[in-house]
Short mmCIF file of C-alpha atoms and ligand atoms in Angstrom, two decimals:
data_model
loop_
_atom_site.label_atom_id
_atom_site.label_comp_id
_atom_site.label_asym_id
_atom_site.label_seq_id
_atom_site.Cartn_x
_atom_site.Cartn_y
_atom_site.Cartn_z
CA UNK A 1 0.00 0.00 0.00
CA UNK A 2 1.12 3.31 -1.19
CA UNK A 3 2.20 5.43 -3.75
CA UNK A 4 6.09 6.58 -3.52
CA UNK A 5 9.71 5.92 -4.63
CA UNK A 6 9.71 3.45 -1.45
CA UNK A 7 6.97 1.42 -2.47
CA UNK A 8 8.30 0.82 -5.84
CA UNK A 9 11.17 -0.35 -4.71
CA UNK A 10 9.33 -2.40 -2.34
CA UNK A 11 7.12 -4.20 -5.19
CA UNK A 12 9.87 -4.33 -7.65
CA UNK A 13 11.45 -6.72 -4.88
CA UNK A 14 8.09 -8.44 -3.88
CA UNK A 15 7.68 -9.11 -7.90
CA UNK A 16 10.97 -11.37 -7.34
CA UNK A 17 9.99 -13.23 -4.21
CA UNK A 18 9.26 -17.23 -4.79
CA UNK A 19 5.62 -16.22 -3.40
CA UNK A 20 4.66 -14.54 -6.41
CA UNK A 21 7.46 -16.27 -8.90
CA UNK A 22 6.95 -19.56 -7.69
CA UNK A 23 3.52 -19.95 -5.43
CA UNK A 24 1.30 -18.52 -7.96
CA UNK A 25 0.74 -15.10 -5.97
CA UNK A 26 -0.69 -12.03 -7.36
CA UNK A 27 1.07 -8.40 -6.41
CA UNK A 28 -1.34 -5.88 -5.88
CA UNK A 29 -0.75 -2.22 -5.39
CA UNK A 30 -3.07 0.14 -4.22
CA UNK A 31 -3.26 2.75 -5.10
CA UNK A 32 0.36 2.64 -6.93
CA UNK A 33 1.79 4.88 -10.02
CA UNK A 34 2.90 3.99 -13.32
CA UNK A 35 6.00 2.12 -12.12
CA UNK A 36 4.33 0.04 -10.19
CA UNK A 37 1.40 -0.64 -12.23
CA UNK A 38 4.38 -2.45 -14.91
CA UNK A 39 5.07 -4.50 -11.76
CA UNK A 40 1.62 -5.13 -9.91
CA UNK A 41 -2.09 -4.99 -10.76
CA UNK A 42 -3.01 -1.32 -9.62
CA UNK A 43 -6.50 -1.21 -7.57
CA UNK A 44 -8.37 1.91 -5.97
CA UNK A 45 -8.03 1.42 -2.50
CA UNK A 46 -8.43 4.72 0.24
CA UNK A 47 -5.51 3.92 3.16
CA UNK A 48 -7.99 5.65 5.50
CA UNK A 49 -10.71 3.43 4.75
CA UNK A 50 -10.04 0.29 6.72
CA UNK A 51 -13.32 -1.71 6.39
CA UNK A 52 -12.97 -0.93 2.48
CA UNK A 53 -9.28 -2.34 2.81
CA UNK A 54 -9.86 -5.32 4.57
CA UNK A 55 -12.75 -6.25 2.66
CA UNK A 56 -10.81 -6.29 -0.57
CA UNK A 57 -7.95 -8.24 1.08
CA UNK A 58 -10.76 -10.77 1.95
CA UNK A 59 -12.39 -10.93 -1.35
CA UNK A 60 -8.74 -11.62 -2.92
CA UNK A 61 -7.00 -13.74 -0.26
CA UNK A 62 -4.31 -11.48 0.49
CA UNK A 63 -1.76 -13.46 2.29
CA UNK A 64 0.44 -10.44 3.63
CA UNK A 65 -0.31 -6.66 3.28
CA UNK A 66 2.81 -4.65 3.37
CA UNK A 67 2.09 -0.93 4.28
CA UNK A 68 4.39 1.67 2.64
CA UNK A 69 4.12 5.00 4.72
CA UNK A 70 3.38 5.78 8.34
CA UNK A 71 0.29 7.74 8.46
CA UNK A 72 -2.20 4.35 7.88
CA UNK A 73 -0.26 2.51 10.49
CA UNK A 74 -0.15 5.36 13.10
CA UNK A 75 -3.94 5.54 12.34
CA UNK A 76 -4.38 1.83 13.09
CA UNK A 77 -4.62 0.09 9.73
CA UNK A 78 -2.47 -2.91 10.63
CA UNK A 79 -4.97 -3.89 13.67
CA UNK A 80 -7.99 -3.55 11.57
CA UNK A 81 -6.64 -5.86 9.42
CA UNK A 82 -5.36 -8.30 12.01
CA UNK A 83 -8.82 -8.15 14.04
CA UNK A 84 -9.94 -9.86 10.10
CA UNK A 85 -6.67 -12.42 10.50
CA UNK A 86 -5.13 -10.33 7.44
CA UNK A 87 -1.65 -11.23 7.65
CA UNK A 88 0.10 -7.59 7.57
CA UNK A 89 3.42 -6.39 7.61
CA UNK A 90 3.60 -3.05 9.87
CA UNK A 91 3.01 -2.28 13.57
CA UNK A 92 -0.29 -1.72 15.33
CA UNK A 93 -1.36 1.88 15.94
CA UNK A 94 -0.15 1.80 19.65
CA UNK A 95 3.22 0.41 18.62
CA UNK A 96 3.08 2.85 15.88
CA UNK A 97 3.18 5.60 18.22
CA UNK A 98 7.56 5.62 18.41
CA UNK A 99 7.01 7.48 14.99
CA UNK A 100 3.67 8.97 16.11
CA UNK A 101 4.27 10.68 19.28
CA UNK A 102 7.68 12.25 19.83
CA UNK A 103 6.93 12.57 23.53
CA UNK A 104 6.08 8.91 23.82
CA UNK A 105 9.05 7.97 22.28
CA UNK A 106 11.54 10.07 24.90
CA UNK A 107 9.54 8.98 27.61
CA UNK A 108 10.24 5.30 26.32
CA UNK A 109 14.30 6.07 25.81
CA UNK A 110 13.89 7.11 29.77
CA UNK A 111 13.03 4.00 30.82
CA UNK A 112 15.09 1.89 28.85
CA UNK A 113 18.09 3.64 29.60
CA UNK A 114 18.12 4.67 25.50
CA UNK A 115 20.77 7.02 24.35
CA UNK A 116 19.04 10.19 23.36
CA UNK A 117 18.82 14.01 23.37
CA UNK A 118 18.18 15.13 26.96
CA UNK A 119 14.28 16.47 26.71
CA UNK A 120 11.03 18.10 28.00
CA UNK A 121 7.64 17.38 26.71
CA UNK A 122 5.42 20.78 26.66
CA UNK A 123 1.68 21.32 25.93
CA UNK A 124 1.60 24.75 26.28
CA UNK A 125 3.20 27.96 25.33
CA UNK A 126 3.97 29.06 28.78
CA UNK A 127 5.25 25.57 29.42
CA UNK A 128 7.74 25.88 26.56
CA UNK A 129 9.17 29.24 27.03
CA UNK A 130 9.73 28.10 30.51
CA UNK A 131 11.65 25.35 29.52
CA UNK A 132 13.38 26.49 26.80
CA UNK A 133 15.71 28.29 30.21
CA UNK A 134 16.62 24.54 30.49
CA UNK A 135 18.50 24.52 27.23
CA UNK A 136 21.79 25.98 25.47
CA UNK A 137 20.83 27.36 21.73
CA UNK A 138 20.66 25.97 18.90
CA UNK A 139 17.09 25.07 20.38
CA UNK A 140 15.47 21.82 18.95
CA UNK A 141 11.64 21.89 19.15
CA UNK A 142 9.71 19.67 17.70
CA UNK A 143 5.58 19.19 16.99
CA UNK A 144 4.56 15.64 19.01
CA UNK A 145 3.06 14.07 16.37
CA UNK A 146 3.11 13.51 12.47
CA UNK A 147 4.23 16.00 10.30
CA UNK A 148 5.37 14.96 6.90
CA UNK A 149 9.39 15.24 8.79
CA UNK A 150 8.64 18.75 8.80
CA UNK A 151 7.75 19.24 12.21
CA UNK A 152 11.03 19.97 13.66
CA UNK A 153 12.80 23.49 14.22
CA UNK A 154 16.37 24.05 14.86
CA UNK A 155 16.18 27.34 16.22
CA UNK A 156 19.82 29.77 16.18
CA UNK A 157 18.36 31.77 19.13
CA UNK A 158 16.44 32.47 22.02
CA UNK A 159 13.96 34.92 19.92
CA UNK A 160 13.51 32.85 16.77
CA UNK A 161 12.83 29.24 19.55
CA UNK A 162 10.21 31.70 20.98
CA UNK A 163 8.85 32.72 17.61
CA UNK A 164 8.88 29.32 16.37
CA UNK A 165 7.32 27.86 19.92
CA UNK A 166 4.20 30.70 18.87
CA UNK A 167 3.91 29.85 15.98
CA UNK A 168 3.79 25.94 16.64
CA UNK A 169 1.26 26.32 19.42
CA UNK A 170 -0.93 28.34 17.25
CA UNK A 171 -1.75 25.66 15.00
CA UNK A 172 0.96 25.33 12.24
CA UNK A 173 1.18 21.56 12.68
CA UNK A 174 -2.73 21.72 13.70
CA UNK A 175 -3.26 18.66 16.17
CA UNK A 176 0.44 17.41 15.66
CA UNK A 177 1.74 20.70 17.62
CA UNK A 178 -0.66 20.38 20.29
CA UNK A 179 2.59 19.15 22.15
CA UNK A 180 6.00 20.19 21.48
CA UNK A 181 9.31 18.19 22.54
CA UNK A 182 12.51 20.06 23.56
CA UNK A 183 15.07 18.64 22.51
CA UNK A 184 19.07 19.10 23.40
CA UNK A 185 21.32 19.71 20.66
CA UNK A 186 23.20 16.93 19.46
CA UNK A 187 26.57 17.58 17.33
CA UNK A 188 27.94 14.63 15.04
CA UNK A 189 26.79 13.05 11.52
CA UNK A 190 23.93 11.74 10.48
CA UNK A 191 22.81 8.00 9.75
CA UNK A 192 19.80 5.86 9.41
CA UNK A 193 19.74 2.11 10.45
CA UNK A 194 17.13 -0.44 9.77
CA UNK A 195 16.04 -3.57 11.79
CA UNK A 196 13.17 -6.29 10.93
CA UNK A 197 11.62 -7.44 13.90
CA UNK A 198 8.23 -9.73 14.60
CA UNK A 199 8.16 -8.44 18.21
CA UNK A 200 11.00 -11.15 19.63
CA UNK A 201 13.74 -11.51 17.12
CA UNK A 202 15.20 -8.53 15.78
CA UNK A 203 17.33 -8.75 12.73
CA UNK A 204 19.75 -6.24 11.26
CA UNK A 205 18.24 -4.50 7.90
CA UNK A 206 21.39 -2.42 6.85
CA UNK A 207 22.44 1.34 7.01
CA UNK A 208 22.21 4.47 4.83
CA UNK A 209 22.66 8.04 4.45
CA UNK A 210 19.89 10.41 3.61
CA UNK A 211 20.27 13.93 1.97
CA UNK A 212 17.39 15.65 3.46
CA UNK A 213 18.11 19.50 2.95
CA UNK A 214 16.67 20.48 -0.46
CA UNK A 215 20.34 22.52 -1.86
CA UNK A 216 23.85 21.49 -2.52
CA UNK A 217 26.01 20.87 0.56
CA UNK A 218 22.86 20.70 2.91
CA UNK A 219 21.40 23.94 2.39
CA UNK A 220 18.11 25.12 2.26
CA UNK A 221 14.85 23.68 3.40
CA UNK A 222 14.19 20.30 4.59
CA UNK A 223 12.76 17.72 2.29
CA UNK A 224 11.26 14.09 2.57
CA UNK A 225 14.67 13.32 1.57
CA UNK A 226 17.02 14.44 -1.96
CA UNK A 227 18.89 11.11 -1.91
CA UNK A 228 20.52 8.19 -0.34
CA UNK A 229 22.98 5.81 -0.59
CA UNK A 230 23.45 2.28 1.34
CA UNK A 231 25.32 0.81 3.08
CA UNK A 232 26.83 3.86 5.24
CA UNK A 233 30.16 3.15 5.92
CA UNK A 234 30.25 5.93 9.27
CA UNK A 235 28.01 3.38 10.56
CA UNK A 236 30.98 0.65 10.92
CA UNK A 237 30.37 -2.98 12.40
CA UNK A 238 31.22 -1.82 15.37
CA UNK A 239 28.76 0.40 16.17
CA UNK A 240 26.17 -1.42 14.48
CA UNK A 241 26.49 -3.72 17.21
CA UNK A 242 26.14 -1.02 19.60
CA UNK A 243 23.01 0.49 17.75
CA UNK A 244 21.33 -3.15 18.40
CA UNK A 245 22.85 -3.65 21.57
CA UNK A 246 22.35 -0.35 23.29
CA UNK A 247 19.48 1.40 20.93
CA UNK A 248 17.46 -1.34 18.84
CA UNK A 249 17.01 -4.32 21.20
CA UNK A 250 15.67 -2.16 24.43
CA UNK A 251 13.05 -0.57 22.41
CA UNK A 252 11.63 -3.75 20.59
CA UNK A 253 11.68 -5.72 24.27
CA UNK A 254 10.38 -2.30 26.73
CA UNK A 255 7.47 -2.21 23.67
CA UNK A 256 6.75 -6.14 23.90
CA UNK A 257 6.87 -6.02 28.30
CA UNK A 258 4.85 -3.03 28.23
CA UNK A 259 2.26 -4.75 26.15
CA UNK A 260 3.07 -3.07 22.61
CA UNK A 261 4.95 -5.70 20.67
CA UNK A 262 6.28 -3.96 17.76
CA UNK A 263 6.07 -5.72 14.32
CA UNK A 264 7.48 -4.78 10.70
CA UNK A 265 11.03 -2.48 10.09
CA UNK A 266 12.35 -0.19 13.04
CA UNK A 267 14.03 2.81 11.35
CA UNK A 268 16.46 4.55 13.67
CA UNK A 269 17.68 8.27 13.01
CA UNK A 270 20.80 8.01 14.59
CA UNK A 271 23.37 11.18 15.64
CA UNK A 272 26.88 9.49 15.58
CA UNK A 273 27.76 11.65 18.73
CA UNK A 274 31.36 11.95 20.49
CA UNK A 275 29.69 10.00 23.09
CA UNK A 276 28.52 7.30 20.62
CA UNK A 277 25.53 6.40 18.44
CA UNK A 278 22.03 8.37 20.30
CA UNK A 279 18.76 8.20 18.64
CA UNK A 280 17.37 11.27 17.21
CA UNK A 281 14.00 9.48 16.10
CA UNK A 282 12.05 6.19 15.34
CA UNK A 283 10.30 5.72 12.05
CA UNK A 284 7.67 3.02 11.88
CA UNK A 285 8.38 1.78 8.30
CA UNK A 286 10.97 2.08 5.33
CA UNK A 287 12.74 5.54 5.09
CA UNK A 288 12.02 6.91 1.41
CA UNK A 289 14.19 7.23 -0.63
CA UNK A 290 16.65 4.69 1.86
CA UNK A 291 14.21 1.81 0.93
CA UNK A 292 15.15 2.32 -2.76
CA UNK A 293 19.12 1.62 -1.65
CA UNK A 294 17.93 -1.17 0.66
CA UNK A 295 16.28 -3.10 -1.45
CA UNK A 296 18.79 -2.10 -4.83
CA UNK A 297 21.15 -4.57 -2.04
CA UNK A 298 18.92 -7.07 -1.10
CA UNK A 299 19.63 -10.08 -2.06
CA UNK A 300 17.52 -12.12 0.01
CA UNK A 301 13.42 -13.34 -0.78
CA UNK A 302 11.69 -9.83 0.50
CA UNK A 303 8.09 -11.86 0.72
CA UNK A 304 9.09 -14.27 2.32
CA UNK A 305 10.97 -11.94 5.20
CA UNK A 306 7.95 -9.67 6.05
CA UNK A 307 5.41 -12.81 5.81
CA UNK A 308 7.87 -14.00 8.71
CA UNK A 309 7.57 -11.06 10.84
CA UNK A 310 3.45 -10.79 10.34
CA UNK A 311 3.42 -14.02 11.14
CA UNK A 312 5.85 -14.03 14.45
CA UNK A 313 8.18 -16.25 13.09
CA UNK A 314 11.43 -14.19 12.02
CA UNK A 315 13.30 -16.65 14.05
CA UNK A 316 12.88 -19.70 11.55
CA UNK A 317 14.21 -17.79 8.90
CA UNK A 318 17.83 -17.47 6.97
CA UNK A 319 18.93 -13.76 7.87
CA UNK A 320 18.20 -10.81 5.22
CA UNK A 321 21.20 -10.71 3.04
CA UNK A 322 22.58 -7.64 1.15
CA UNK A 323 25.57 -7.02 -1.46
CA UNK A 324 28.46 -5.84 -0.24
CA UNK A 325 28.68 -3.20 -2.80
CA UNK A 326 27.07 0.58 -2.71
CA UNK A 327 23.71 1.73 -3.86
CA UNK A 328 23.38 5.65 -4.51
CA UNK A 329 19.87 7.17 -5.56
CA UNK A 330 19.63 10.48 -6.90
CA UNK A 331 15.94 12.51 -6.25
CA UNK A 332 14.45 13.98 -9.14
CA UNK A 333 11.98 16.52 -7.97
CA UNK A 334 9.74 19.08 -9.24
CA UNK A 335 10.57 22.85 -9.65
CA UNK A 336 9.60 24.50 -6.87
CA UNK A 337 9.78 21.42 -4.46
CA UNK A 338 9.35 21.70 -1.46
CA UNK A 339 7.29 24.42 -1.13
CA UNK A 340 5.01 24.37 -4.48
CA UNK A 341 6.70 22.08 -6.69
CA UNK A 342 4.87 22.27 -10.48
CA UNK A 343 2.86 19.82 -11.76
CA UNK A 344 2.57 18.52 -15.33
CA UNK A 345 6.15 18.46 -16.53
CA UNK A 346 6.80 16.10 -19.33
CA UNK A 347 9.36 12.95 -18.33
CA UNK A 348 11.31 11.21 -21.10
CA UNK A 349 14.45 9.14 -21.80
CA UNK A 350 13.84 6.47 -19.03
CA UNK A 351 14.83 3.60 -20.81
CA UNK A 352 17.66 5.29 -21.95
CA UNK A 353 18.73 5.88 -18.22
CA UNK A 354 18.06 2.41 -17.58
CA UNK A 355 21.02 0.87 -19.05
CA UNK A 356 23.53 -1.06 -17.11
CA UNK A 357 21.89 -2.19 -14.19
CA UNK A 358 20.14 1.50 -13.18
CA UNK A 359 17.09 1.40 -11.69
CA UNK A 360 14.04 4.41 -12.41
CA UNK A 361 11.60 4.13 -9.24
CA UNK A 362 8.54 5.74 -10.07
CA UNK A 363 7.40 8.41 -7.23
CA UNK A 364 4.89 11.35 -7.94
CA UNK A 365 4.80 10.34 -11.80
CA UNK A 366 1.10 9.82 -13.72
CA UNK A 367 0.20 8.97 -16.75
CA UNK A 368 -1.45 12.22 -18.93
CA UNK A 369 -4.59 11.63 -20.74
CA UNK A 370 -2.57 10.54 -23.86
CA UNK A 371 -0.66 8.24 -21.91
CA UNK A 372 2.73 10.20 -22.18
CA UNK A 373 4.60 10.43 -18.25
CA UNK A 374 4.33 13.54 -16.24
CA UNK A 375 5.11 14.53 -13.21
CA UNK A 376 2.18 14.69 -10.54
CA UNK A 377 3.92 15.66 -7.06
CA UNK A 378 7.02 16.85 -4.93
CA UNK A 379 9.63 14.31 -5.50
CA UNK A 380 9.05 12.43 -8.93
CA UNK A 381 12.07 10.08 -9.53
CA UNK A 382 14.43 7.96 -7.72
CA UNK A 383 17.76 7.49 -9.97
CA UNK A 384 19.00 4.34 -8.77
CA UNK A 385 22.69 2.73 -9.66
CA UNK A 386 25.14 0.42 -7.65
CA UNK A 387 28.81 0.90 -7.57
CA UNK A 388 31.67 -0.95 -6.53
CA UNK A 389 31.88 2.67 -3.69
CA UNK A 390 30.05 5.70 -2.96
CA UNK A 391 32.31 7.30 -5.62
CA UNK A 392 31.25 4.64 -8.30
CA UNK A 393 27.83 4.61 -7.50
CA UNK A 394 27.50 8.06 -7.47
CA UNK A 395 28.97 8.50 -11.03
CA UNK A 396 26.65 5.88 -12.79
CA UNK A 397 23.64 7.36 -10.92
CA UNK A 398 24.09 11.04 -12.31
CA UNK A 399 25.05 9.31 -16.14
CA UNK A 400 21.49 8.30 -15.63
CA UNK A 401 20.17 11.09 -14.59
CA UNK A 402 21.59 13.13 -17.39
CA UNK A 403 20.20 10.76 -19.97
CA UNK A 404 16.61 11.83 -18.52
CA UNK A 405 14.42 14.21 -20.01
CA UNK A 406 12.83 15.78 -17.42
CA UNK A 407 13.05 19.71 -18.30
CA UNK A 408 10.43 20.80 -15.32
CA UNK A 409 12.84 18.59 -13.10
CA UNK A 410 15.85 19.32 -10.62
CA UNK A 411 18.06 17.11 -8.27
CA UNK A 412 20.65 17.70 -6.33
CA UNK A 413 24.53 17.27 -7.60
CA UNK A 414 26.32 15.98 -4.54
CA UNK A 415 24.25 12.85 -3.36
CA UNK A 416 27.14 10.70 -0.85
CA UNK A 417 29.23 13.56 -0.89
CA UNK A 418 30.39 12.27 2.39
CA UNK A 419 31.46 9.52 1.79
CA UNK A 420 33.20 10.76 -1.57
CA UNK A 421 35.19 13.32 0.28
CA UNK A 422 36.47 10.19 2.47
CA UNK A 423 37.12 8.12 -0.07
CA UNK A 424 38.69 10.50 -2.04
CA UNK A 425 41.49 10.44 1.12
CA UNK A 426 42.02 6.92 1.00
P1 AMP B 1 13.56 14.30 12.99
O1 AMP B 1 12.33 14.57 12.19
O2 AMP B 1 13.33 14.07 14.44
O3 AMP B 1 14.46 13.27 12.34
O4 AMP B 1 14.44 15.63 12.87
C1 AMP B 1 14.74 16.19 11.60
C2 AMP B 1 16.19 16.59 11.56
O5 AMP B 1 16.46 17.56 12.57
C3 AMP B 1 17.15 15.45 11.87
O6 AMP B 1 17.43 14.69 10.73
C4 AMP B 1 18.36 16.20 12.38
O7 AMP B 1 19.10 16.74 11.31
C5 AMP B 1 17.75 17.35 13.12
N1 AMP B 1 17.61 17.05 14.56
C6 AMP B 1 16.55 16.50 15.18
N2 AMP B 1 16.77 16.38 16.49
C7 AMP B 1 18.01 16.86 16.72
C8 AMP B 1 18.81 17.02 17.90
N3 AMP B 1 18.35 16.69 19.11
N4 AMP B 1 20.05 17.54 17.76
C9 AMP B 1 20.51 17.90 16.53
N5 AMP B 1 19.80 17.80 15.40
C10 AMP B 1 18.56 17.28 15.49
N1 LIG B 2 13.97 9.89 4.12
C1 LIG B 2 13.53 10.07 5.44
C2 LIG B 2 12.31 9.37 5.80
O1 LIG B 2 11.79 8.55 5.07
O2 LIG B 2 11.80 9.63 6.89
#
């Protein structure tokens, strides 16, 4: 379910798994875009309607339901389909609630002894001025509950955290900014780790590296994300194990003894700190565009993984598997993206990007009334190439790119450039 970069990726994978190659499964998408719908049959299916959902799932047979983005899980769509012995592939709403509730999330890393910001949870103006006393600037403050990532402000000073705190109690995230988190600054880079887990075992999912400022060398406004590439090599064994260890594996077993079990992919925002890896959030599904790296990787059976965690049995089955090369995606947006990206734009030269092992993933794309490709929403395109390194990857990904016709389109220029100014050292 869904429509995005992330859930292409996620049924060009599911098209390959022995359940539909082999077991005479059908893919579905709903309601998809015109990648998908070369991959899956495309149905008409509203998120928010769960009775519709489950109805169709029953009519069909679905055996697993994998749910792309956050806001039908957060709202409860995996339990409606459980309570109808849907097999799904997501948490329930109140396990949901690590990406749903910022404040519920802190309060969890409290108990648990989790490495995170130091925090207060406000719900009121006068509250958060108050605390904000508490803090050193920058000032992090962030809207409690969903808000398309762009519910957090790093605030430079006392005036502009007390402008922002105004304007965040006065609706700007509407029911989302009824609360607002505090957060202390953390300093260090950026990385996002992934974990499959059924509630008991917990299995590493791999790293990347999301670009999510929309201008060149992290400038500018924040985005859903401009590009990714996987694995991130910051994130070394090493602390990988400590992520589990320290980060991953007291969340998944404080949310099963406090009678929230979480089921489906953990995504950890992680602040590689002096002090070691912290958390900086919980997503409760795929990052987009890091699914499109993750599964670019993958070499193991994808259906056959997230049947195993919907149906509690993770444990039984051969660990997910990835190459050990890199995969780099580039974001294709529309002019004006963020804030009012433009609609309609004519995209060409696809198969001629797809040469050689690239991967197109479809994201806001549709198909015009003469059946030609345009562009229908914020980000449109995820360039997708693999590389022996960051540096390789990188390179094949923008040769694609530049073989695309996309004249209403823009992207970034310096996707991984991390990890190509290290590897340019070594
Ligand atoms: P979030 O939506 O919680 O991931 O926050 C969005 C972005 O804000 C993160 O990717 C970080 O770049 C930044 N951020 C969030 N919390 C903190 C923090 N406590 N310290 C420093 N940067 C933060
Ligand atoms: N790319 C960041 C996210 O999916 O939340």
């Amino acid at each position: 379910m869904g429509s995005g970069g992330r859930e292409h990726a996620l049924a060009w994978k599911l098209a390959q798994s022995r359940l539909i190659t082999h077991e005479g499964g059908t893919l579905y998408a709903a309601p998809g875009n015109p990648g998908i719908a070369k991959l899956a049959q495309v149905v008409t299916l509203d998120t928010a309607d769960h009775a519709g959902v489950a109805a169709f799932c029953l009519e069909h047979r679905i055996g697993l339901v994998v749910v792309g983005p956050e806001a039908p899980l957060v709202d409860g769509l995996a339990d409606a389909l459980r309570a109808e012995f849907i097999p799904v592939f997501g948490p329930s709403a109140s396990a949901a609630r690590l990406e749903g509730s910022k404040g519920f999330t802190k309060d969890l890393c409290e108990r648990a002894g989790i490495p995170t910001a130091g925090y207060v949870r406000t719900r009121s103006l006068a509250d958060a001025e108050a605390a904000l006393g508490r803090f050193q600037p920058p000032y992090v403050l962030k809207a409690d509950g969903l808000a398309a990532g762009k519910g957090v402000v790093i605030a430079a000073t006392l005036s502009e955290a007390q402008d922002a705190l105004a304007e965040m109690f006065d609706g700007r995230f509407g029911e989302a900014g009824a609360e607002v988190v505090i957060e202390e600054f953390m300093v260090g880079e950026e990385a996002s780790f992934f974990a499959l887990t059924d509630g008991a075992t917990i299995v590493p999912f791999g790293s990347a590296q999301d670009h999510k400022r929309v201008g060149e060398g992290d400038t500018g406004p924040n985005t859903g994300g401009m590009g990714a590439y996987s694995p991130a090599p910051v994130l070394d064994p090493i602390l990988e194990g400590e992520v589990m260890e320290k980060i991953i594996a007291p969340t998944v077993k404080t949310m099963a003894d406090e009678g929230n079990s979480y089921s489906g992919v953990l995504f950890a925002g992680l602040m590689l700190t002096a002090q070691g890896p912290k958390l900086i959030e919980y997503n409760c599904r795929f990052g987009d565009p890091e699914c499109q790296v993750l599964m670019m990787r993958m070499e193991s059976d994808l259906g056959e993984l997230l049947l195993a965690c919907a149906d509690n049995r993770l444990a039984t089955c051969e660990p997910p598997h990835f190459a050990h090369d890199t995969a780099l995606t580039v974001v294709m947006a529309a002019k004006g993206y963020p804030s009012t990206p433009q609609k309609g734009g004519a995209i060409g030269g696809i198969e001629e990007a797809e040469q050689g092992g690239i991967h197109v993933f479809h994201a806001g794309t549709a198909r015009a009334a003469d059946g030609s490709l345009v562009a229908s929403g914020g980000r449109v395109l995820n360039v997708t190439a693999r590389g022996g390194n960051v540096t390789e990857a990188q390179a094949a990904a923008y040769r694609a790119v530049d073989a695309l016709d996309f004249p209403d389109g823009f992207c970034r220029r310096d996707i991984g450039w991390r990890e190509v100014a290290r590897e340019a050292k070594t």
